[in-house]
Coordinates of C-alpha atoms in Angstrom, one line a residue:
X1 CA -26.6 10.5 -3.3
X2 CA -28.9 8.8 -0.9
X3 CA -28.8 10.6 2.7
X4 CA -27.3 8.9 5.1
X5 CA -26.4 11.0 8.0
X6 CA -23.2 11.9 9.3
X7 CA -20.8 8.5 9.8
X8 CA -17.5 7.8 11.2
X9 CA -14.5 5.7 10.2
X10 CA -12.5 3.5 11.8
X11 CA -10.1 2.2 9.9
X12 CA -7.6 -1.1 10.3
X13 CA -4.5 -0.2 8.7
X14 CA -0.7 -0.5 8.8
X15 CA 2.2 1.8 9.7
X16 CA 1.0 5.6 9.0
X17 CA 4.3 7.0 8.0
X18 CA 5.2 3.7 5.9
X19 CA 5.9 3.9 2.7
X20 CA 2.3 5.8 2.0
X21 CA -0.3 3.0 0.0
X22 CA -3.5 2.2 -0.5
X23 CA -4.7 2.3 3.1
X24 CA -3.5 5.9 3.7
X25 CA -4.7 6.9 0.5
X26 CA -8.1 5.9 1.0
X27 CA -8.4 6.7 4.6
X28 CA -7.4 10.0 4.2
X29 CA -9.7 10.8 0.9
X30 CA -12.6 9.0 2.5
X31 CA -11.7 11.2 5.9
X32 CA -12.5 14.2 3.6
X33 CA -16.0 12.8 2.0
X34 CA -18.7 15.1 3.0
X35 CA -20.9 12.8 5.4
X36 CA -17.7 11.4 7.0
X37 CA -17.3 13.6 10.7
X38 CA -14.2 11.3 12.0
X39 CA -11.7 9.5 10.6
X40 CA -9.8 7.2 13.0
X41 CA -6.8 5.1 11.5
X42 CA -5.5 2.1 14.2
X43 CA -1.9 1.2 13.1
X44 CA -1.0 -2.2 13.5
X45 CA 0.1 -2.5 17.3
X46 CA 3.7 -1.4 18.6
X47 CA 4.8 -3.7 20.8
X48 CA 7.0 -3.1 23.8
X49 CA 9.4 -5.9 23.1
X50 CA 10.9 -3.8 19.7
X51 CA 11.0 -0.9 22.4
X52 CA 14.5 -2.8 24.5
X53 CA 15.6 -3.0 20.5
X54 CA 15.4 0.2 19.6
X55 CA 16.8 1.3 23.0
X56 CA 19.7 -0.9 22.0
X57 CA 20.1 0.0 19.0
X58 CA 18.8 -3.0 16.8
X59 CA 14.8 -2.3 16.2
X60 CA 13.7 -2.9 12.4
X61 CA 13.7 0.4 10.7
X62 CA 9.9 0.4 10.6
X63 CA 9.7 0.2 14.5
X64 CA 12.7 2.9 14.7
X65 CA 11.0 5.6 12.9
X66 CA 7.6 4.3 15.2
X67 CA 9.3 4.7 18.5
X68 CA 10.8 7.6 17.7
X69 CA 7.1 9.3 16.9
X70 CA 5.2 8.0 19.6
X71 CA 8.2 9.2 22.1
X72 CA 8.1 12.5 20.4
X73 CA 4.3 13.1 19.7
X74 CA 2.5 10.3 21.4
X75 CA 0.3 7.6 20.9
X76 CA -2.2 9.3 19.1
X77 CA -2.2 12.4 16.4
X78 CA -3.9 14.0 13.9
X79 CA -3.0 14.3 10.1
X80 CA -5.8 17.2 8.7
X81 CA -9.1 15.2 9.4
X82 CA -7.7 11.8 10.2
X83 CA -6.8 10.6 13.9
X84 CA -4.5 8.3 14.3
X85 CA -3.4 5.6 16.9
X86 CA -0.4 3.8 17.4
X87 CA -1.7 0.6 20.4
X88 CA 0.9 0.1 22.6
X89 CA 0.9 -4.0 22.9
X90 CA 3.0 -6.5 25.3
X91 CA 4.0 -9.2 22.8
X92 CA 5.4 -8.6 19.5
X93 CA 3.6 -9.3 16.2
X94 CA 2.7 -11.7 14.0
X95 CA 3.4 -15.0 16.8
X96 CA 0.4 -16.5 16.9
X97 CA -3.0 -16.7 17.4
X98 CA -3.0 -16.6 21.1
X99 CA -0.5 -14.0 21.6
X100 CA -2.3 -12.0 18.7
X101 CA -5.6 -12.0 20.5
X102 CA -3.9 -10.6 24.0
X103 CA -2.5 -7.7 21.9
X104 CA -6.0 -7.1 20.6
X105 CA -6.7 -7.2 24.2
X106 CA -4.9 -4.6 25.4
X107 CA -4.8 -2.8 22.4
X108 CA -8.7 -1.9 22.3
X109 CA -9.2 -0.1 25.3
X110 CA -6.8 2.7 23.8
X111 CA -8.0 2.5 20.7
X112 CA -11.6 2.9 21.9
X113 CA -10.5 6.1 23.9
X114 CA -9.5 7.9 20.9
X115 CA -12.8 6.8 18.9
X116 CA -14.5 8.0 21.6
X117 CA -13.1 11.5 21.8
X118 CA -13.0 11.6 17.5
X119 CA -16.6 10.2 16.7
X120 CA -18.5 12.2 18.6
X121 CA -20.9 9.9 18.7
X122 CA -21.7 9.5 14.6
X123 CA -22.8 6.4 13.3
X124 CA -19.7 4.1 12.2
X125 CA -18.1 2.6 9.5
X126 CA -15.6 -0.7 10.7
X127 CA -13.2 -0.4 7.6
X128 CA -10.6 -3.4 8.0
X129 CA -8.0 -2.7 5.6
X130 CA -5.7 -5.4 6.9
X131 CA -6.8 -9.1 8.0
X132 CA -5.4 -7.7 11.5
X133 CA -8.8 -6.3 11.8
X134 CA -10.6 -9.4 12.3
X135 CA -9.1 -9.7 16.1
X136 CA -11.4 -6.6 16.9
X137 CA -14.5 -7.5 15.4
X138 CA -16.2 -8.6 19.1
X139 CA -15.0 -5.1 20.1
X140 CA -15.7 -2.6 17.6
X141 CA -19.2 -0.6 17.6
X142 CA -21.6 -1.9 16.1
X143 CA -21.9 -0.5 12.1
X144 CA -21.4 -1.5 8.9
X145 CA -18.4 -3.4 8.3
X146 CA -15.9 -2.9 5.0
X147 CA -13.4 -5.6 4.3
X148 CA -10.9 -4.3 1.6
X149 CA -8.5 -7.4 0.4
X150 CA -5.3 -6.8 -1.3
X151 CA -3.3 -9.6 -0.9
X152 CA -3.5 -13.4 0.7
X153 CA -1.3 -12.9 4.1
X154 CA -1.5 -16.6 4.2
X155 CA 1.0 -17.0 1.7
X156 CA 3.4 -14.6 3.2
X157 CA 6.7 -16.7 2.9
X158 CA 8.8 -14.1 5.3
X159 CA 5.8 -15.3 8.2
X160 CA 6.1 -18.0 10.3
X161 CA 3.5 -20.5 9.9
X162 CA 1.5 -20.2 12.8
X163 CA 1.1 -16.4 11.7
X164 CA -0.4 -17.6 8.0
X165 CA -2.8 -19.8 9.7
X166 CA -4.0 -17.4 11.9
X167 CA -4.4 -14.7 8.9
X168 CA -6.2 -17.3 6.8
X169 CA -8.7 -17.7 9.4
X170 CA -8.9 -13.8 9.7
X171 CA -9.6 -13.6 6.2
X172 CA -12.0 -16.5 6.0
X173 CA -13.8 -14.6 9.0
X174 CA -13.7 -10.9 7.4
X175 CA -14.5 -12.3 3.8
X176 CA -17.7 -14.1 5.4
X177 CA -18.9 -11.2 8.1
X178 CA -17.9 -8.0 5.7
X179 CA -21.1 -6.0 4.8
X180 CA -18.6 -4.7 1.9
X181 CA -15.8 -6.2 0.5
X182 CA -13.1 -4.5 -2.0
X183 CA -10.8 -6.3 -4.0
X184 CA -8.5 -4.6 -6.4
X185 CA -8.1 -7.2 -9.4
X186 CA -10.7 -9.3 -11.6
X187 CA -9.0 -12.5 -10.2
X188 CA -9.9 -11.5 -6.9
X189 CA -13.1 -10.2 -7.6
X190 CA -14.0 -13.6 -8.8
X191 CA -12.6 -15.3 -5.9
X192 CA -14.3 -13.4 -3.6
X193 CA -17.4 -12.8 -5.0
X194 CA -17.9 -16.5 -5.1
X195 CA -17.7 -16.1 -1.3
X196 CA -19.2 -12.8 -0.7
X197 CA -22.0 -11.6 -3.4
X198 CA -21.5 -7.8 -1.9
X199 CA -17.8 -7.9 -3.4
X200 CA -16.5 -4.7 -5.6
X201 CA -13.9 -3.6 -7.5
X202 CA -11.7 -0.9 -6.6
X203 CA -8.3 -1.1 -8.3
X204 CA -5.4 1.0 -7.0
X205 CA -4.4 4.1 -7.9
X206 CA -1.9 7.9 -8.2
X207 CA -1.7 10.8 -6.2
X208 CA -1.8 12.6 -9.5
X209 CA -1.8 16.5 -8.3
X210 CA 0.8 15.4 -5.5
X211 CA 3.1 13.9 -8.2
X212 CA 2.7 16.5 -10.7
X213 CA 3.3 19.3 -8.5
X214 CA 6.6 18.3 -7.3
X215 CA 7.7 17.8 -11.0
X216 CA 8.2 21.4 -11.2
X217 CA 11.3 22.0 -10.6
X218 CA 15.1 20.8 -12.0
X219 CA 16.3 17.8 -12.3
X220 CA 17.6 16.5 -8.8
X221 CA 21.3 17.0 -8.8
X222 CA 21.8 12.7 -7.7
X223 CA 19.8 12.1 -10.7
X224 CA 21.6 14.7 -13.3
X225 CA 25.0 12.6 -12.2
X226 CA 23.1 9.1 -13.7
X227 CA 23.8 8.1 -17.6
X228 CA 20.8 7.9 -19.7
X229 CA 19.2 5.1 -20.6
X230 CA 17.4 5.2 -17.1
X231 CA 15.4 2.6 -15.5
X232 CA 13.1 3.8 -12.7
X233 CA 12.2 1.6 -10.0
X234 CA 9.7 3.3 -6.7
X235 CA 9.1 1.5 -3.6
X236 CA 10.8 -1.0 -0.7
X237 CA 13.0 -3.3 -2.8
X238 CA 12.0 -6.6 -0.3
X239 CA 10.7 -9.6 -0.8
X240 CA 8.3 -9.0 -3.4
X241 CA 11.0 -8.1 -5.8
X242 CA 12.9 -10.6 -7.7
X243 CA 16.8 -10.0 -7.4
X244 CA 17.7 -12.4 -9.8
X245 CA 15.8 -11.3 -12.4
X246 CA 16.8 -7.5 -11.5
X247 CA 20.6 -8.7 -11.5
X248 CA 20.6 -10.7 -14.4
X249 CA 18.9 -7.6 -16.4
X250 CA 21.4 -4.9 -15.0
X251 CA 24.4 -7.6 -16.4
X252 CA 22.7 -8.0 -19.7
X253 CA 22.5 -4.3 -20.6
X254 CA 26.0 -2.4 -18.6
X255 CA 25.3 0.6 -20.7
X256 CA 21.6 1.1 -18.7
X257 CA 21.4 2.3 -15.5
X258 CA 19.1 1.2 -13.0
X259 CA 17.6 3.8 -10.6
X260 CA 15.9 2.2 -7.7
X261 CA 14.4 4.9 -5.6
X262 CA 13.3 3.2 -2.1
X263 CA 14.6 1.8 1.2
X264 CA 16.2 -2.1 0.7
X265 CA 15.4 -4.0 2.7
X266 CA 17.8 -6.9 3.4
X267 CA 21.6 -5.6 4.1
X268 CA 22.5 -8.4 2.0
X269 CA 20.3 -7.3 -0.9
X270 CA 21.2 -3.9 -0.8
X271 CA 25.1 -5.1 -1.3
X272 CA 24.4 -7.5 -3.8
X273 CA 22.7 -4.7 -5.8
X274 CA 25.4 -1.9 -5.1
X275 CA 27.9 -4.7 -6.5
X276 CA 26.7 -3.7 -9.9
X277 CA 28.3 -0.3 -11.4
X278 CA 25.1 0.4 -13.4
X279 CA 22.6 0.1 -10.0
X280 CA 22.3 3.6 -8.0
X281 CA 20.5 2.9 -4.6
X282 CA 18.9 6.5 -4.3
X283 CA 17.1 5.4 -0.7
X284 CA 13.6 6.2 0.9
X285 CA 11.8 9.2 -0.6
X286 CA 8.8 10.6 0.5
X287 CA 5.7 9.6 -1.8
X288 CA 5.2 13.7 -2.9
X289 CA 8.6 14.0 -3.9
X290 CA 9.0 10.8 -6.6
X291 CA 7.3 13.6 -8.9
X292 CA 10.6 15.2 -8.5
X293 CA 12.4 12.0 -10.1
X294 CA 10.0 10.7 -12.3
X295 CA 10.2 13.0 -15.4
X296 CA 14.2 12.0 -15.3
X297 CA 13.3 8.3 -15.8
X298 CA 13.2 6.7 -19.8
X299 CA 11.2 3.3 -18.6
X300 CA 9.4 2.1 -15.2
X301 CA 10.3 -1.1 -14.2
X302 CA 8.3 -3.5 -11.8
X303 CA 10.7 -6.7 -11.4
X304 CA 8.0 -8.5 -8.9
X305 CA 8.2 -12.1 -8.4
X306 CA 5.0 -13.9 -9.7
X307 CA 3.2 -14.7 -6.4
X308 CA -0.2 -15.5 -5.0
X309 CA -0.9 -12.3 -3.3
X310 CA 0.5 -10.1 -5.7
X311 CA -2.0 -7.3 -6.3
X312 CA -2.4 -4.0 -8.3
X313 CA 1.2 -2.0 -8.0
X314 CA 0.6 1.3 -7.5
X315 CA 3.8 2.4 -9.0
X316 CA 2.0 1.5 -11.9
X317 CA -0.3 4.3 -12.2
X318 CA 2.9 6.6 -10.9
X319 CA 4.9 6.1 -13.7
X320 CA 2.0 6.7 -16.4
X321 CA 1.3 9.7 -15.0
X322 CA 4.5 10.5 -16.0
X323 CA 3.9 9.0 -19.5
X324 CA 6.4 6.5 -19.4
X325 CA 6.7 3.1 -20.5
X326 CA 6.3 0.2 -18.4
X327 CA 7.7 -3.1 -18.3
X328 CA 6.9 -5.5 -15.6
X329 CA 6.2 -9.3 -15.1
X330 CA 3.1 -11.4 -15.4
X331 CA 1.8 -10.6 -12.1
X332 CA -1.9 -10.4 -11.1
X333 CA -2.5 -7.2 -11.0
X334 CA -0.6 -6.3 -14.2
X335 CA -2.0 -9.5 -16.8
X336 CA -5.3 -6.9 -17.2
X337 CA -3.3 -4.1 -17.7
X338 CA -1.5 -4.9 -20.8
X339 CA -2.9 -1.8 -22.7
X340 CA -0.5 -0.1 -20.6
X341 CA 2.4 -2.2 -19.7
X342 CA 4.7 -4.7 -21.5
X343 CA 5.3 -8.2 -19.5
X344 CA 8.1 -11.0 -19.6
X345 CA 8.9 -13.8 -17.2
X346 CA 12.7 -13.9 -18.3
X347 CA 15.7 -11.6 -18.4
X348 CA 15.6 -12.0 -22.3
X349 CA 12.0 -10.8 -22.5
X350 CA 11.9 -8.1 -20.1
X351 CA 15.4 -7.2 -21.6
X352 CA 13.7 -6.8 -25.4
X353 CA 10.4 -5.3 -24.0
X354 CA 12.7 -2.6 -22.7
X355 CA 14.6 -2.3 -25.9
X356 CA 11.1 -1.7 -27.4
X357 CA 10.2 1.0 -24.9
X358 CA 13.5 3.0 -25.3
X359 CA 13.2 3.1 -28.9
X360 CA 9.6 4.6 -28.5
X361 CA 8.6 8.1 -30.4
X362 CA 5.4 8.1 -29.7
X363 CA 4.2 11.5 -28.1
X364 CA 0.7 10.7 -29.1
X365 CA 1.0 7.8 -26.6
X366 CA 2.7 9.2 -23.5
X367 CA 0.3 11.9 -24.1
X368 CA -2.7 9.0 -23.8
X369 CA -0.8 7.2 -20.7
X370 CA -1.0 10.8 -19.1
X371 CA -4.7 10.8 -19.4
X372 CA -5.4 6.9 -18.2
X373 CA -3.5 8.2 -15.2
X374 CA -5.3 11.1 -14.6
X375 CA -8.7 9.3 -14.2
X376 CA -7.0 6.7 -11.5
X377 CA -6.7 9.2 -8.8
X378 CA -7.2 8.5 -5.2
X379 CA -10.0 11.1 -4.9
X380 CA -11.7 9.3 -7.4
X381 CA -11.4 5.9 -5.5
X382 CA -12.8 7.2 -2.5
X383 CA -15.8 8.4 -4.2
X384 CA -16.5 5.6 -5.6
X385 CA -15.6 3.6 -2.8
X386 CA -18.8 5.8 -0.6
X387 CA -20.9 5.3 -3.3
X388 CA -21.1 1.8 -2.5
X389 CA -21.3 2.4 0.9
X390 CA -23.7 4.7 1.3
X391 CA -26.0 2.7 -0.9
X392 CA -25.5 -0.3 1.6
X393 CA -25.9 1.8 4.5
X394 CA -29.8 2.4 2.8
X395 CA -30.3 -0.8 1.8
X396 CA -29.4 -2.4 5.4
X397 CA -30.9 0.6 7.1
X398 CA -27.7 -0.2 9.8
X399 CA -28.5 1.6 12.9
X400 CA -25.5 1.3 15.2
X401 CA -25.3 1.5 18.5
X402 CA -21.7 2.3 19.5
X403 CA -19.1 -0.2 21.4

C-alpha cells in the first residue's frame, strides 16, 4: 500500500439513522481505514418548513425521527469515528434548482464548522455518495473527489420534474469532475466508463458478523406465531416494490405466508397489503437485528419493479448469508447474479421459481450461498474501495489546500 499520508472524509450522504445502506456502510468502514483521521458524513439538509409539520403533527416519518434527534442531540454527533451533520436549511427539498442552491447556501457554513473541528487539518477526500453533492462542489476543500453512483435520480417517478432535471445535471457534472467514480453493476460500469475512464466496480454488499451475531438466539415470538412456508421480504416496502406483482403472488399461493419485515410506506399500501390474511406487516427493524428473523425465513423475496435506476439490492447478499434461496425479478443488479438467485417477470414465474426453492434439499448449496456471502462484506468493500483511492491519490500527487 502506497503511503499517502493521513486524509479525511467528507462524505455526501442521506439520512444517518435511515434504513442503514450503502452510504453508511461504506462511510463508516472507510472511517475506520488506517490512513483515514476524520470521517465527516453531511446528511441531506433538514429543512425548517418539515419543522411547523412535525410540530403539528404531520412531518414524513423520515423527518419525525430527524427532528426529534437534532432537538435531542443536536445538529452534529458522533457515531465511533464518524461525525455527522444534520444542515439546518430554509426551503424544503428536492424544489428546484434555485431553491436547491440557497439550501446549499446556508447549508455549507455549518457543515464547514464541523469539518473544521473533525479534520484537523488532514488532507481530504470529497466523497459524493448522492448527486446532492454536486451543489457543494465550489465549496468543498480542495481534494480528490469520489463520485459513487447507484441509481439515476433523474428517473425518480415520485420527484417532481424540475427536481429530475436538476439531478441529471448533478450527475452529468459529478460523472464528468469525479477523480473516482463507483458504480455497483456491469451495466453501469459500462455507462459510465464510457463517460469517465477512472470508473470502478464496487457492488453492494452484508454486514455479515452484524447479521450472524444476532441469529443467536430463539426464534422471535411474532415470527413463531407465522405458518411455514415463509417468504421473507427486508427493507421500506415503497415505490420500488411492485404491489401488484406481491398481491397477485400472495392470492396465488393462500397456504404461504408472506413476511415483510420494514416500514410501508404509503397508508394505502400498507392496507391493501394487510387485506390479505397470508401478509404479516412485522414494521421497521433495525439493520443488526434482521439476523434475528432471517434463519426463520424458507425463501427471500425481492418483488422490485423493473426500473432504470434499479441497482444492486443489498437484501441480496442478506438473505445468502443466511443460505436461503432467492427469487427476485429481472432487475439490473440481479440479471448478473443468476448463480445465486432465480428471476421471473410474472406472478406464474416467480410463483414456480418459488415452488422450486421450497422443494430444495440441498445442504451442499446453502452451505456454498453462506460462503459467497461471506466474501461480500462491507469491510471488504471499503478496502477495496481505498485501494483505488490511494492509488489515485499517488498517481495525481493531489495536494489540497483546504476550503
Amino acid at each position: 500500500m502506497p503511503d499517502v499520508g493521513k486524509l479525511s472524509v467528507l462524505y455526501f450522504g442521506d439520512q444517518w439513522d435511515d434504513l442503514w445502506r450503502r452510504r453508511q456502510q461504506l462511510a463508516l468502514h472507510l472511517s475506520r481505514q488506517p490512513d483515514i483521521a476524520a470521517a465527516v458524513y453531511v446528511e441531506l439538509p433538514l429543512p425548517l418548513t418539515s419543522l411547523a409539520r412535525y410540530a403539528a403533527g404531520r412531518a414524513d416519518r423520515d423527518a419525525v425521527a430527524r427532528w426529534r434527534r437534532v432537538l435531542r442531540r443536536g445538529t452534529v454527533f458522533r457515531h465511533e469515528r464518524v461525525t455527522i451533520v444534520t444542515p439546518i436549511v430554509p426551503f424544503r427539498l428536492y424544489s428546484g434548482a434555485q431553491a436547491s442552491a440557497w439550501n446549499a447556501r446556508f447549508a455549507w457554513p455549518q457543515v464547514r464548522r464541523a469539518w473544521a473541528r473533525a479534520s484537523g487539518g488532514s488532507r481530504p477526500i470529497v466523497w459524493a455518495g448522492h448527486p446532492y453533492a454536486g451543489l457543494f462542489l465550489d465549496k468543498t476543500p480542495r481534494g480528490l473527489l469520489c463520485y459513487d453512483y447507484t441509481e439515476d435520480f433523474s428517473t425518480f417517478r415520485h420527484l417532481s420534474p424540475a427536481s429530475r432535471t436538476l439531478f441529471g445535471r448533478l450527475d452529468r457534472l459529478l460523472t464528468a469532475r469525479a477523480d473516482v467514480l463507483f458504480v455497483q453493476t456491469q451495466p453501469h460500469m459500462t455507462n459510465k466508463r464510457a463517460q469517465n475512464p477512472n470508473t470502478f466496480l464496487l457492488p453492494n454488499a452484508a454486514d455479515i458478523a452484524r447479521l450472524v451475531a444476532a441469529s443467536d438466539g430463539p426464534e422471535p415470538p411474532e415470527m413463531a406465531r407465522i405458518p411455514r412456508p415463509r417468504i421473507g421480504f427486508t427493507g421500506s416496502v415503497g415505490y420500488r416494490v411492485d404491489m401488484d406483482l406481491l398481491e397477485s403472488l400472495a392470492r396465488k399461493r393462500p397456504e404461504w405466508s408472506f413476511v415483510l419485515i420494514g416500514p410501508v410506506d404509503d397508508q394505502r399500501d400498507q392496507e391493501r397489503l394487510a387485506a390479505n390474511g397470508n401478509v404479516y406487516l412485522l414494521g421497521r427493524r433495525p439493520y443488526e437485528e434482521l439476523g434475528r428473523y432471517l434463519p426463520w425465513i424458507d425463501v427471500g423475496l425481492i418483488p422490485y419493479r423493473i426500473l432504470p435506476e434499479m441497482g444492486n439490492p443489498l437484501k441480496l447478499y442478506d438473505y445468502l448469508a443466511f443460505g436461503k434461496p432467492v427469487v427476485g425479478t429481472p432487475i439490473l443488479g440481479l440479471e448478473e447474479m443468476g448463480k445465486w438467485v432465480a428471476l421471473g417477470r410474472t406472478p406464474a414465474d416467480l410463483t414456480a421459481a418459488i415452488e422450486r426453492a421450497l422443494s430444495e434439499n440441498d445442504e451442499g448449496l446453502r452451505e456454498r450461498r453462506k460462503a459467497f456471502a461471506r466474501q461480500q462484506t462491507w469491510q471488504e468493500r471499503a478496502r477495496l474501495a481505498w485501494d483505488v483511492l490511494s492509488a489515485r491519490l499517488v498517481v495525481s500527487n493531489a495536494s489540497p489546500t483546504g476550503s
